[in-house]
Coordinates of C-alpha atoms in Angstrom, one line a residue:
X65 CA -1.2 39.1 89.8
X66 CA -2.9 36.4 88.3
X67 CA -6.3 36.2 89.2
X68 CA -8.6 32.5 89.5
X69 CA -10.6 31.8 86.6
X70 CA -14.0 31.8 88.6
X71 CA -12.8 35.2 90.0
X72 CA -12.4 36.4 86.1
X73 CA -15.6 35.1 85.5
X74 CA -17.8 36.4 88.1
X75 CA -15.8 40.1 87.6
X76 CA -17.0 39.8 83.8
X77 CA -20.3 39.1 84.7
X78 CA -20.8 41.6 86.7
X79 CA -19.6 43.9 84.2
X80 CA -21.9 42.6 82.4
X81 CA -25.3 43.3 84.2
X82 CA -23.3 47.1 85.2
X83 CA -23.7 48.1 81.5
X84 CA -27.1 45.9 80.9
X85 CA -28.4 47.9 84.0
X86 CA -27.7 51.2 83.4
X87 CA -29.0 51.0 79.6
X88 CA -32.4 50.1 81.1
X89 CA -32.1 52.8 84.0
X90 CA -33.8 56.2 83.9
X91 CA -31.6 58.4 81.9
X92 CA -31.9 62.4 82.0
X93 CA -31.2 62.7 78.6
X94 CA -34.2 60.6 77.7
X95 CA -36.1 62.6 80.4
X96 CA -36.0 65.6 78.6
X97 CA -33.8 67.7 80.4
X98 CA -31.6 68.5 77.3
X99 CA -34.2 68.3 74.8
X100 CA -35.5 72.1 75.6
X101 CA -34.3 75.0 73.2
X102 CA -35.6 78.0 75.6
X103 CA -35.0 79.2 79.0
X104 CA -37.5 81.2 81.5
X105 CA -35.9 84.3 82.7
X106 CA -36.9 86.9 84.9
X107 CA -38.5 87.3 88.2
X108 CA -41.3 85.4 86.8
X109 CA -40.6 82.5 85.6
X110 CA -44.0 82.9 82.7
X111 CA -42.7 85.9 81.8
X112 CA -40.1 85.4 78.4
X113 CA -38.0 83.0 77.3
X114 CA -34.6 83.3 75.5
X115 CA -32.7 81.2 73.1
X116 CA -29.7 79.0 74.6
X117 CA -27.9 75.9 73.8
X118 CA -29.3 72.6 75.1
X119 CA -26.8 72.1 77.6
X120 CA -27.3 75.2 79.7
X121 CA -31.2 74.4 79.8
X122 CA -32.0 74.9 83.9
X123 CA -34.9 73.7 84.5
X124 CA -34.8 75.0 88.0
X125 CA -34.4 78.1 87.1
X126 CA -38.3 77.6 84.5
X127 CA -39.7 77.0 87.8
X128 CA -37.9 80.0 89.5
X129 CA -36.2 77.6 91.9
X130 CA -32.4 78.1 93.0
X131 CA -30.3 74.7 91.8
X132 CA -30.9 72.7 95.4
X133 CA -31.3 69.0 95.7
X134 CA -33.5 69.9 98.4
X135 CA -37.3 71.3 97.3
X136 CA -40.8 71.1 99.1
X137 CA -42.7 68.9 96.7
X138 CA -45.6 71.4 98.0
X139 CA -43.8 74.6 96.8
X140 CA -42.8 72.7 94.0
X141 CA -46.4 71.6 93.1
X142 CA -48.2 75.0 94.0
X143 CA -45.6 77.2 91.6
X144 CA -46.0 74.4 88.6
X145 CA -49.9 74.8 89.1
X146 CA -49.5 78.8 89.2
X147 CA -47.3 79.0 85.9
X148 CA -50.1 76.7 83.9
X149 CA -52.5 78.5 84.7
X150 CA -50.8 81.8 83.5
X151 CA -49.7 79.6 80.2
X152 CA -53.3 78.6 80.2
X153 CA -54.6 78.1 76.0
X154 CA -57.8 80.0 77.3
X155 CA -55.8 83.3 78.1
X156 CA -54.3 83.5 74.4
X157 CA -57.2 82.1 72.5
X158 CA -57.7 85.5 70.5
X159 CA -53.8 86.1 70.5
X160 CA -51.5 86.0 67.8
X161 CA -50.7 82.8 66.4
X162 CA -47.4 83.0 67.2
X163 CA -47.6 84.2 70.4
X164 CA -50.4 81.4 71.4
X165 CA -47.9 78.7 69.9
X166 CA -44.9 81.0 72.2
X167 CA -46.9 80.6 75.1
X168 CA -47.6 76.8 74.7
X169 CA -43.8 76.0 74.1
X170 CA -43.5 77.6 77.4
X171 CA -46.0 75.4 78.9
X172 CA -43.9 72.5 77.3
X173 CA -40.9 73.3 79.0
X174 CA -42.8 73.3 82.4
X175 CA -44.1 70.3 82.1
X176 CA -40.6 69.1 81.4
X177 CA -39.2 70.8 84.0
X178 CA -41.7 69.8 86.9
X179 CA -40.9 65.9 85.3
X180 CA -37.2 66.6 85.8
X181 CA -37.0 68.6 89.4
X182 CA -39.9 66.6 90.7
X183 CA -38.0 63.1 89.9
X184 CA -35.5 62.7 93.0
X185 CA -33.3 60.4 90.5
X186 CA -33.7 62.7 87.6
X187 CA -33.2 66.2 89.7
X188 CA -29.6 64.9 91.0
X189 CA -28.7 63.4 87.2
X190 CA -29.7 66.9 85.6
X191 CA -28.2 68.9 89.0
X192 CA -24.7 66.8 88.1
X193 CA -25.0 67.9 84.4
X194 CA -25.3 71.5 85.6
X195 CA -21.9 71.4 87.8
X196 CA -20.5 69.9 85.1
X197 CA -20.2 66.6 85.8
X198 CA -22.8 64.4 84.2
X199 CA -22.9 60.6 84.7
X200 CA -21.6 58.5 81.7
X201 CA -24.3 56.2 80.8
X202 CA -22.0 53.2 79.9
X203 CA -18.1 53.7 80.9
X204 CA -17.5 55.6 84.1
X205 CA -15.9 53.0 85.9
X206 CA -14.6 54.9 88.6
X207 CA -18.2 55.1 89.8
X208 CA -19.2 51.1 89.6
X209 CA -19.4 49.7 93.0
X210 CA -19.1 45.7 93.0
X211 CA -20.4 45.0 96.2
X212 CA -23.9 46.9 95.1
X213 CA -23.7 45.4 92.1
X214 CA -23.5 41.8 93.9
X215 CA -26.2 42.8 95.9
X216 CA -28.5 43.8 93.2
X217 CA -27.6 40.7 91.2
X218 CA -29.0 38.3 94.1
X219 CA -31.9 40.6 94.1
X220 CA -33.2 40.4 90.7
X221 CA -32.6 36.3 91.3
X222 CA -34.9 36.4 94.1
X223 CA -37.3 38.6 91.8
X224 CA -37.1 36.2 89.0
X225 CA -37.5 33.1 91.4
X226 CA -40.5 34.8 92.6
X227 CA -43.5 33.8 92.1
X228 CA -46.6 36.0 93.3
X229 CA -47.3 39.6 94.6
X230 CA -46.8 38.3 98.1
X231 CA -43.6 37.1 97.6
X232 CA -42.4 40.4 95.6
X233 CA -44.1 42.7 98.2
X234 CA -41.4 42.4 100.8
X235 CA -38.8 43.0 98.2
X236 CA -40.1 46.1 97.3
X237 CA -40.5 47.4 100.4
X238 CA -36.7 46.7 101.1
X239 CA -35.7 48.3 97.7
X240 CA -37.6 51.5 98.6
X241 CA -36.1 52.0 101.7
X242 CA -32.5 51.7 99.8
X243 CA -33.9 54.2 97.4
X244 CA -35.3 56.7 100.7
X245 CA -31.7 56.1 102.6
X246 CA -29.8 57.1 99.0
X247 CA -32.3 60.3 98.5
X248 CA -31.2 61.4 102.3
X249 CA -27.5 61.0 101.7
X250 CA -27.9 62.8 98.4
X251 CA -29.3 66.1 99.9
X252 CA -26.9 66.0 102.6
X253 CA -24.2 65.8 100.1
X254 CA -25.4 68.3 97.6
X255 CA -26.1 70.9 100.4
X256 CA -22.1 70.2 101.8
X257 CA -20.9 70.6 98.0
X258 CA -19.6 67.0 98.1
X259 CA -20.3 66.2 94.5
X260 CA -18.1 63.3 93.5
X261 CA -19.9 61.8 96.5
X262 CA -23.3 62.8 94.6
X263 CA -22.6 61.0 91.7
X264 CA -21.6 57.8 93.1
X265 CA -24.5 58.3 95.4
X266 CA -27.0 59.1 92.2
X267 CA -25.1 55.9 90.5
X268 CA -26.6 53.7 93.6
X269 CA -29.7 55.8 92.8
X270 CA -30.0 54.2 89.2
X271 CA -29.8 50.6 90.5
X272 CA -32.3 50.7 92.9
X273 CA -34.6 53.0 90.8
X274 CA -34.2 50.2 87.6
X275 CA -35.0 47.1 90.8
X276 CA -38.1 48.6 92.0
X277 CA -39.4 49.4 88.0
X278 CA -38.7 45.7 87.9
X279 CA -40.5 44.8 90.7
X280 CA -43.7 46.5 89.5
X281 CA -43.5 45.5 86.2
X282 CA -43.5 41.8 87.1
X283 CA -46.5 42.4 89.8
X284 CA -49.7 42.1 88.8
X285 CA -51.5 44.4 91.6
X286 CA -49.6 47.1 93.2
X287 CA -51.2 48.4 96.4
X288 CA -50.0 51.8 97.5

């Protein structure tokens, strides 16, 4: 069917921002999750590392967490405070050279690790790249929604029309609350093993993550 010329258009357009968006939105890659050339192994997670290619880098598994969507930032926090203080410079300073430099590699990869699962945005992009099914930065179409895309479009009008902090306030309230609601249907989705439903889900993710980075970049004062 033949479609109307303004229909063409807007279609195009929003094309357009799609791809414009999700080159500016968080990307794992970027993040560091397949930058890492070792592995922790073990019952400790400090205790060795081993050699593997940078796709099968888990960094659940550095922080000796099972690959869930769902993690106690607490647990989370306490174990990444644990391993740096076992990967401490301090406790190697009359080591070997190469095992001092080991040990701070290790304490690299933590880092990057408790960035990664410690991200809600980042954890789903690097959980989807460890079942196999990573998000295409630029041409997965079949997860593109238009309506979101729409919506998001008359959002970053009203943030461009804006004009103070007060005005911008109320729109990043809204825009966090989109982010929380996405983060709840996530886990629930991960935990029932629904994952094309996790990656549209994480696609949503990446709008409304790249809307509030807007947001704060154009306010002057953010007030937590």
């Amino acid at each position: 069917p033949t479609h109307p010329p303004h229909r063409k258009k807007k279609n195009t357009m929003m094309n357009l921002f799609a791809v414009s968006l999700r080159r500016a939105s968080p990307s794992i890659r970027r993040s560091g999750v397949s930058s890492s050339t070792t592995r922790f192994s073990g019952t400790s997670a400090a205790s060795r590392t081993q050699d593997v290619n940078e796709n099968e880098i888990d960094h659940f598994r550095i922080l000796g967490f099972e690959q869930t969507f769902t993690i106690p930032m607490d647990e989370l926090k306490a174990k990444y405070k644990h391993l740096m203080k076992e990967l401490h410079p301090d406790r190697y300073a009359t080591a070997k050279k190469e095992v001092s430099d080991h040990k701070a590699s290790m304490a690299t990869d933590v880092t990057r690790a408790y960035g990664v699962v410690g991200d809600p945005l980042l954890r789903a992009l690097h959980l989807l790249e460890l079942h196999g099914t990573p998000i295409e930065e630029l041409n997965d179409q079949s997860i593109i929604d238009h309506a979101l895309l729409f919506e998001v479009m008359e959002i970053r009008e009203q943030i461009e029309d804006a004009s103070s902090d007060e005005e911008l306030r109320p729109i990043l309230q809204s825009s966090l609350v989109k982010k929380d609601e996405l983060i709840n249907q996530l886990a629930e989705a991960f935990r029932e093993g629904r994952i094309d439903d996790a990656k549209r889900i994480t696609a949503k993710l990446q709008y409304w993550a790249r809307i509030e980075e807007t947001i704060v970049g154009k306010m002057t004062t953010v007030h937590s």
